[in-house]
């Protein structure tokens, strides 16, 4: 085991701590090969799905079809169930993410001053308790029914409006902000609303982007709430349509254009692509905030 003196010498010679020292070249090559293999294994199924979705009628069903066509996408996007479900999912995701971020930011900012807010600690402990205990499916369903939210888009938003985990991350991030800056604004006469929107929010773009991504992915992938609360098929989000028409193998005639006859498997894979690609397109824009927002918000001190 290296002594303190040896660690100090290593750190002075390399200019960085031992755990950040550059690995030997063979080890770097081994890591590169390992990571490349993992990426290939993970990307292979998705590439296969994409290629199959573009297969033309009569094309071979191998990894790479011998003929390509857009008929599957034309069929499901010409006013059928899938196109309507995409609109529903986009609307629920946009409205739900916006409301969730606003409520989470407001609640987290208020809970940063639990000592000054009456009942603040009780509220905080009550929120944290939801990370360990839940009411269960039947009480949740009865509550949604009594509120008159069955077959309503709000049943896909309100039950998951605030995530306790996201709230804790944002609250800890707010508590790491320089309090002297906030106190100076208050001394100058700024109200709590002005302190929040003019100082706290601009300094917290990283963590807000991260929780917005978390909420958006949650709403977009929401399946169980739709299965539980939405009986009208015209209000189904894309994930429920994906389950019904692809995984359960139900007839797809309702989502096809009668003038187009793409292979059934191509239509199924096209629905999978449409349900997956939006998240992949959004993630790169918030990826640069991801590490900073999560680490700063989740680690105290």
PDB file of C-alpha atoms in Angstrom, residues 180-287:
ATOM      1  CA  UNK A 180     -24.637  35.813   0.010  1.00  0.00           C
ATOM      2  CA  UNK A 181     -25.840  36.661  -3.490  1.00  0.00           C
ATOM      3  CA  UNK A 182     -29.436  35.844  -2.620  1.00  0.00           C
ATOM      4  CA  UNK A 183     -29.264  37.738   0.671  1.00  0.00           C
ATOM      5  CA  UNK A 184     -27.815  40.771  -1.110  1.00  0.00           C
ATOM      6  CA  UNK A 185     -30.759  40.786  -3.504  1.00  0.00           C
ATOM      7  CA  UNK A 186     -33.190  40.564  -0.584  1.00  0.00           C
ATOM      8  CA  UNK A 187     -31.449  43.453   1.191  1.00  0.00           C
ATOM      9  CA  UNK A 188     -31.805  45.512  -1.991  1.00  0.00           C
ATOM     10  CA  UNK A 189     -35.560  44.970  -1.803  1.00  0.00           C
ATOM     11  CA  UNK A 190     -36.039  42.059  -4.187  1.00  0.00           C
ATOM     12  CA  UNK A 191     -39.027  39.880  -3.412  1.00  0.00           C
ATOM     13  CA  UNK A 192     -38.756  36.109  -3.187  1.00  0.00           C
ATOM     14  CA  UNK A 193     -40.336  35.829  -6.638  1.00  0.00           C
ATOM     15  CA  UNK A 194     -37.709  38.132  -8.130  1.00  0.00           C
ATOM     16  CA  UNK A 195     -34.900  36.284  -6.343  1.00  0.00           C
ATOM     17  CA  UNK A 196     -36.178  33.012  -7.793  1.00  0.00           C
ATOM     18  CA  UNK A 197     -36.750  34.061 -11.403  1.00  0.00           C
ATOM     19  CA  UNK A 198     -33.937  36.630 -11.752  1.00  0.00           C
ATOM     20  CA  UNK A 199     -31.134  34.876  -9.834  1.00  0.00           C
ATOM     21  CA  UNK A 200     -31.870  31.269  -8.876  1.00  0.00           C
ATOM     22  CA  UNK A 201     -33.355  30.047 -12.159  1.00  0.00           C
ATOM     23  CA  UNK A 202     -30.618  31.508 -14.425  1.00  0.00           C
ATOM     24  CA  UNK A 203     -27.951  29.945 -12.194  1.00  0.00           C
ATOM     25  CA  UNK A 204     -29.753  26.591 -12.210  1.00  0.00           C
ATOM     26  CA  UNK A 205     -30.185  25.975 -15.926  1.00  0.00           C
ATOM     27  CA  UNK A 206     -28.125  22.784 -15.731  1.00  0.00           C
ATOM     28  CA  UNK A 207     -30.252  21.039 -13.124  1.00  0.00           C
ATOM     29  CA  UNK A 208     -33.494  22.331 -14.656  1.00  0.00           C
ATOM     30  CA  UNK A 209     -32.470  20.899 -18.034  1.00  0.00           C
ATOM     31  CA  UNK A 210     -31.736  17.553 -16.391  1.00  0.00           C
ATOM     32  CA  UNK A 211     -35.044  17.249 -14.563  1.00  0.00           C
ATOM     33  CA  UNK A 212     -36.879  18.445 -17.675  1.00  0.00           C
ATOM     34  CA  UNK A 213     -35.285  15.538 -19.532  1.00  0.00           C
ATOM     35  CA  UNK A 214     -36.287  13.129 -16.747  1.00  0.00           C
ATOM     36  CA  UNK A 215     -39.879  14.364 -16.779  1.00  0.00           C
ATOM     37  CA  UNK A 216     -40.110  14.394 -20.579  1.00  0.00           C
ATOM     38  CA  UNK A 217     -38.847  10.827 -20.865  1.00  0.00           C
ATOM     39  CA  UNK A 218     -41.256   9.739 -18.145  1.00  0.00           C
ATOM     40  CA  UNK A 219     -44.272  11.325 -19.837  1.00  0.00           C
ATOM     41  CA  UNK A 220     -43.276  10.115 -23.289  1.00  0.00           C
ATOM     42  CA  UNK A 221     -42.781   6.543 -22.077  1.00  0.00           C
ATOM     43  CA  UNK A 222     -45.874   6.637 -19.878  1.00  0.00           C
ATOM     44  CA  UNK A 223     -47.750   3.396 -20.400  1.00  0.00           C
ATOM     45  CA  UNK A 224     -49.255   2.124 -17.170  1.00  0.00           C
ATOM     46  CA  UNK A 225     -51.283   5.248 -16.339  1.00  0.00           C
ATOM     47  CA  UNK A 226     -52.749   5.256 -19.842  1.00  0.00           C
ATOM     48  CA  UNK A 227     -53.579   1.569 -19.551  1.00  0.00           C
ATOM     49  CA  UNK A 228     -55.230   2.179 -16.188  1.00  0.00           C
ATOM     50  CA  UNK A 229     -57.106   5.432 -16.749  1.00  0.00           C
ATOM     51  CA  UNK A 230     -57.764   5.791 -20.500  1.00  0.00           C
ATOM     52  CA  UNK A 231     -60.510   3.617 -21.976  1.00  0.00           C
ATOM     53  CA  UNK A 232     -61.153   5.673 -25.114  1.00  0.00           C
ATOM     54  CA  UNK A 233     -58.742   4.385 -27.785  1.00  0.00           C
ATOM     55  CA  UNK A 234     -58.786   7.767 -29.539  1.00  0.00           C
ATOM     56  CA  UNK A 235     -56.942   9.200 -26.509  1.00  0.00           C
ATOM     57  CA  UNK A 236     -54.257   6.535 -26.320  1.00  0.00           C
ATOM     58  CA  UNK A 237     -50.626   7.742 -26.277  1.00  0.00           C
ATOM     59  CA  UNK A 238     -48.052   6.176 -28.558  1.00  0.00           C
ATOM     60  CA  UNK A 239     -46.755   3.690 -25.985  1.00  0.00           C
ATOM     61  CA  UNK A 240     -50.174   2.120 -25.496  1.00  0.00           C
ATOM     62  CA  UNK A 241     -50.670   1.933 -29.251  1.00  0.00           C
ATOM     63  CA  UNK A 242     -47.235   0.360 -29.541  1.00  0.00           C
ATOM     64  CA  UNK A 243     -48.186  -2.324 -27.035  1.00  0.00           C
ATOM     65  CA  UNK A 244     -51.573  -3.034 -28.595  1.00  0.00           C
ATOM     66  CA  UNK A 245     -50.610  -3.114 -32.249  1.00  0.00           C
ATOM     67  CA  UNK A 246     -47.076  -4.472 -32.035  1.00  0.00           C
ATOM     68  CA  UNK A 247     -46.468  -6.528 -28.914  1.00  0.00           C
ATOM     69  CA  UNK A 248     -49.957  -8.025 -28.770  1.00  0.00           C
ATOM     70  CA  UNK A 249     -50.052  -8.575 -32.544  1.00  0.00           C
ATOM     71  CA  UNK A 250     -53.463  -6.958 -32.985  1.00  0.00           C
ATOM     72  CA  UNK A 251     -54.641  -6.201 -36.530  1.00  0.00           C
ATOM     73  CA  UNK A 252     -53.079  -3.102 -38.001  1.00  0.00           C
ATOM     74  CA  UNK A 253     -55.668  -2.395 -40.652  1.00  0.00           C
ATOM     75  CA  UNK A 254     -56.869   0.653 -38.733  1.00  0.00           C
ATOM     76  CA  UNK A 255     -53.547   2.419 -39.062  1.00  0.00           C
ATOM     77  CA  UNK A 256     -52.763   1.561 -42.650  1.00  0.00           C
ATOM     78  CA  UNK A 257     -53.594   3.356 -45.852  1.00  0.00           C
ATOM     79  CA  UNK A 258     -55.540   0.871 -47.983  1.00  0.00           C
ATOM     80  CA  UNK A 259     -53.586   1.980 -51.070  1.00  0.00           C
ATOM     81  CA  UNK A 260     -50.294   0.910 -49.461  1.00  0.00           C
ATOM     82  CA  UNK A 261     -49.459  -2.656 -48.552  1.00  0.00           C
ATOM     83  CA  UNK A 262     -46.090  -2.654 -46.751  1.00  0.00           C
ATOM     84  CA  UNK A 263     -45.031  -5.776 -44.866  1.00  0.00           C
ATOM     85  CA  UNK A 264     -46.638  -6.179 -41.462  1.00  0.00           C
ATOM     86  CA  UNK A 265     -43.243  -6.431 -39.779  1.00  0.00           C
ATOM     87  CA  UNK A 266     -42.123  -3.179 -41.432  1.00  0.00           C
ATOM     88  CA  UNK A 267     -45.158  -1.377 -40.004  1.00  0.00           C
ATOM     89  CA  UNK A 268     -44.496  -2.783 -36.549  1.00  0.00           C
ATOM     90  CA  UNK A 269     -40.864  -1.689 -36.613  1.00  0.00           C
ATOM     91  CA  UNK A 270     -41.846   1.748 -37.946  1.00  0.00           C
ATOM     92  CA  UNK A 271     -44.099   2.231 -34.910  1.00  0.00           C
ATOM     93  CA  UNK A 272     -41.186   1.236 -32.656  1.00  0.00           C
ATOM     94  CA  UNK A 273     -38.930   3.778 -34.360  1.00  0.00           C
ATOM     95  CA  UNK A 274     -41.495   6.578 -34.023  1.00  0.00           C
ATOM     96  CA  UNK A 275     -41.906   5.775 -30.328  1.00  0.00           C
ATOM     97  CA  UNK A 276     -38.144   5.788 -29.688  1.00  0.00           C
ATOM     98  CA  UNK A 277     -36.523   8.409 -31.914  1.00  0.00           C
ATOM     99  CA  UNK A 278     -37.953  11.594 -30.260  1.00  0.00           C
ATOM    100  CA  UNK A 279     -36.127  10.862 -26.992  1.00  0.00           C
ATOM    101  CA  UNK A 280     -32.901  10.169 -28.881  1.00  0.00           C
ATOM    102  CA  UNK A 281     -33.221  13.489 -30.707  1.00  0.00           C
ATOM    103  CA  UNK A 282     -33.775  15.517 -27.536  1.00  0.00           C
ATOM    104  CA  UNK A 283     -31.083  13.947 -25.356  1.00  0.00           C
ATOM    105  CA  UNK A 284     -27.987  15.400 -27.169  1.00  0.00           C
ATOM    106  CA  UNK A 285     -29.192  18.947 -26.507  1.00  0.00           C
ATOM    107  CA  UNK A 286     -29.256  18.441 -22.712  1.00  0.00           C
ATOM    108  CA  UNK A 287     -26.426  15.926 -22.417  1.00  0.00           C
TER     109      UNK A 287
END
